Amino acid sequence: MQNHKFKVGETVEFLAGASYLAKTRGHYVVVRLLPSEGNGFQYRVKNVADGHERIVREGQIE
């Protein structure tokens, strides 16, 4: 069984793809671990600068 790569409280960098605005890129804190949705694990993350929260796939952060 695989585990999440990142842990709650860890700071990660969101690597927004072409379908996202460039301003969404940046540093986020992992707020919650979410279950897999077919393409790997998901995370609820919070932007360090403005507090905006979003759900991202594990492949979108590092």
PDB file of C-alpha atoms in Angstrom:
ATOM      1  CA  MET A   1       0.000   0.000   0.000  1.00  0.00           C
ATOM      2  CA  GLN A   2       1.344   3.407  -0.962  1.00  0.00           C
ATOM      3  CA  ASN A   3       1.406   6.384   1.370  1.00  0.00           C
ATOM      4  CA  HIS A   4       1.161  10.108   0.761  1.00  0.00           C
ATOM      5  CA  LYS A   5       4.507  11.637  -0.192  1.00  0.00           C
ATOM      6  CA  PHE A   6       3.893  14.844   1.805  1.00  0.00           C
ATOM      7  CA  LYS A   7       2.683  15.349   5.380  1.00  0.00           C
ATOM      8  CA  VAL A   8       0.283  17.826   7.017  1.00  0.00           C
ATOM      9  CA  GLY A   9       2.157  21.012   7.921  1.00  0.00           C
ATOM     10  CA  GLU A  10       4.807  20.542   5.242  1.00  0.00           C
ATOM     11  CA  THR A  11       5.506  23.452   2.879  1.00  0.00           C
ATOM     12  CA  VAL A  12       5.356  22.503  -0.801  1.00  0.00           C
ATOM     13  CA  GLU A  13       5.559  24.331  -4.117  1.00  0.00           C
ATOM     14  CA  PHE A  14       2.528  24.199  -6.405  1.00  0.00           C
ATOM     15  CA  LEU A  15       3.608  23.808 -10.020  1.00  0.00           C
ATOM     16  CA  ALA A  16       0.525  25.100 -11.823  1.00  0.00           C
ATOM     17  CA  GLY A  17       0.027  23.791 -15.336  1.00  0.00           C
ATOM     18  CA  ALA A  18      -1.029  25.741 -18.388  1.00  0.00           C
ATOM     19  CA  SER A  19      -4.702  25.641 -17.356  1.00  0.00           C
ATOM     20  CA  TYR A  20      -3.939  27.589 -14.146  1.00  0.00           C
ATOM     21  CA  LEU A  21      -3.158  31.284 -13.778  1.00  0.00           C
ATOM     22  CA  ALA A  22       0.523  31.971 -13.145  1.00  0.00           C
ATOM     23  CA  LYS A  23      -0.356  33.703  -9.866  1.00  0.00           C
ATOM     24  CA  THR A  24      -1.550  30.370  -8.416  1.00  0.00           C
ATOM     25  CA  ARG A  25       2.018  29.054  -8.449  1.00  0.00           C
ATOM     26  CA  GLY A  26       3.983  29.336  -5.253  1.00  0.00           C
ATOM     27  CA  HIS A  27       4.427  28.005  -1.765  1.00  0.00           C
ATOM     28  CA  TYR A  28       1.586  26.229   0.017  1.00  0.00           C
ATOM     29  CA  VAL A  29       1.235  24.421   3.333  1.00  0.00           C
ATOM     30  CA  VAL A  30      -0.382  20.977   3.325  1.00  0.00           C
ATOM     31  CA  VAL A  31      -3.584  21.303   5.382  1.00  0.00           C
ATOM     32  CA  ARG A  32      -5.154  17.884   4.842  1.00  0.00           C
ATOM     33  CA  LEU A  33      -4.381  14.537   3.193  1.00  0.00           C
ATOM     34  CA  LEU A  34      -7.107  13.372   0.816  1.00  0.00           C
ATOM     35  CA  PRO A  35      -7.711   9.923  -0.696  1.00  0.00           C
ATOM     36  CA  SER A  36      -6.606   8.852  -4.141  1.00  0.00           C
ATOM     37  CA  GLU A  37      -8.828   9.863  -7.052  1.00  0.00           C
ATOM     38  CA  GLY A  38      -7.405   7.512  -9.681  1.00  0.00           C
ATOM     39  CA  ASN A  39      -4.398   9.702 -10.552  1.00  0.00           C
ATOM     40  CA  GLY A  40      -2.659   9.420  -7.201  1.00  0.00           C
ATOM     41  CA  PHE A  41      -3.165  11.069  -3.869  1.00  0.00           C
ATOM     42  CA  GLN A  42      -4.657  14.506  -3.400  1.00  0.00           C
ATOM     43  CA  TYR A  43      -3.987  17.231  -0.845  1.00  0.00           C
ATOM     44  CA  ARG A  44      -5.774  20.290   0.475  1.00  0.00           C
ATOM     45  CA  VAL A  45      -3.176  23.055   0.536  1.00  0.00           C
ATOM     46  CA  LYS A  46      -3.187  26.684   1.696  1.00  0.00           C
ATOM     47  CA  ASN A  47      -1.233  29.451  -0.021  1.00  0.00           C
ATOM     48  CA  VAL A  48       1.387  30.931   2.302  1.00  0.00           C
ATOM     49  CA  ALA A  49       1.029  34.442   0.846  1.00  0.00           C
ATOM     50  CA  ASP A  50      -2.738  34.958   0.581  1.00  0.00           C
ATOM     51  CA  GLY A  51      -4.338  32.066   2.493  1.00  0.00           C
ATOM     52  CA  HIS A  52      -6.230  30.741  -0.544  1.00  0.00           C
ATOM     53  CA  GLU A  53      -6.923  27.002  -0.268  1.00  0.00           C
ATOM     54  CA  ARG A  54      -7.147  24.515  -3.111  1.00  0.00           C
ATOM     55  CA  ILE A  55      -7.089  20.789  -3.774  1.00  0.00           C
ATOM     56  CA  VAL A  56      -4.113  19.531  -5.776  1.00  0.00           C
ATOM     57  CA  ARG A  57      -2.847  16.183  -7.018  1.00  0.00           C
ATOM     58  CA  GLU A  58       0.444  14.837  -5.708  1.00  0.00           C
ATOM     59  CA  GLY A  59       2.039  15.257  -9.151  1.00  0.00           C
ATOM     60  CA  GLN A  60       1.324  19.001  -9.092  1.00  0.00           C
ATOM     61  CA  ILE A  61       3.464  19.726  -6.020  1.00  0.00           C
ATOM     62  CA  GLU A  62       7.048  19.201  -4.981  1.00  0.00           C
TER      63      GLU A  62
END
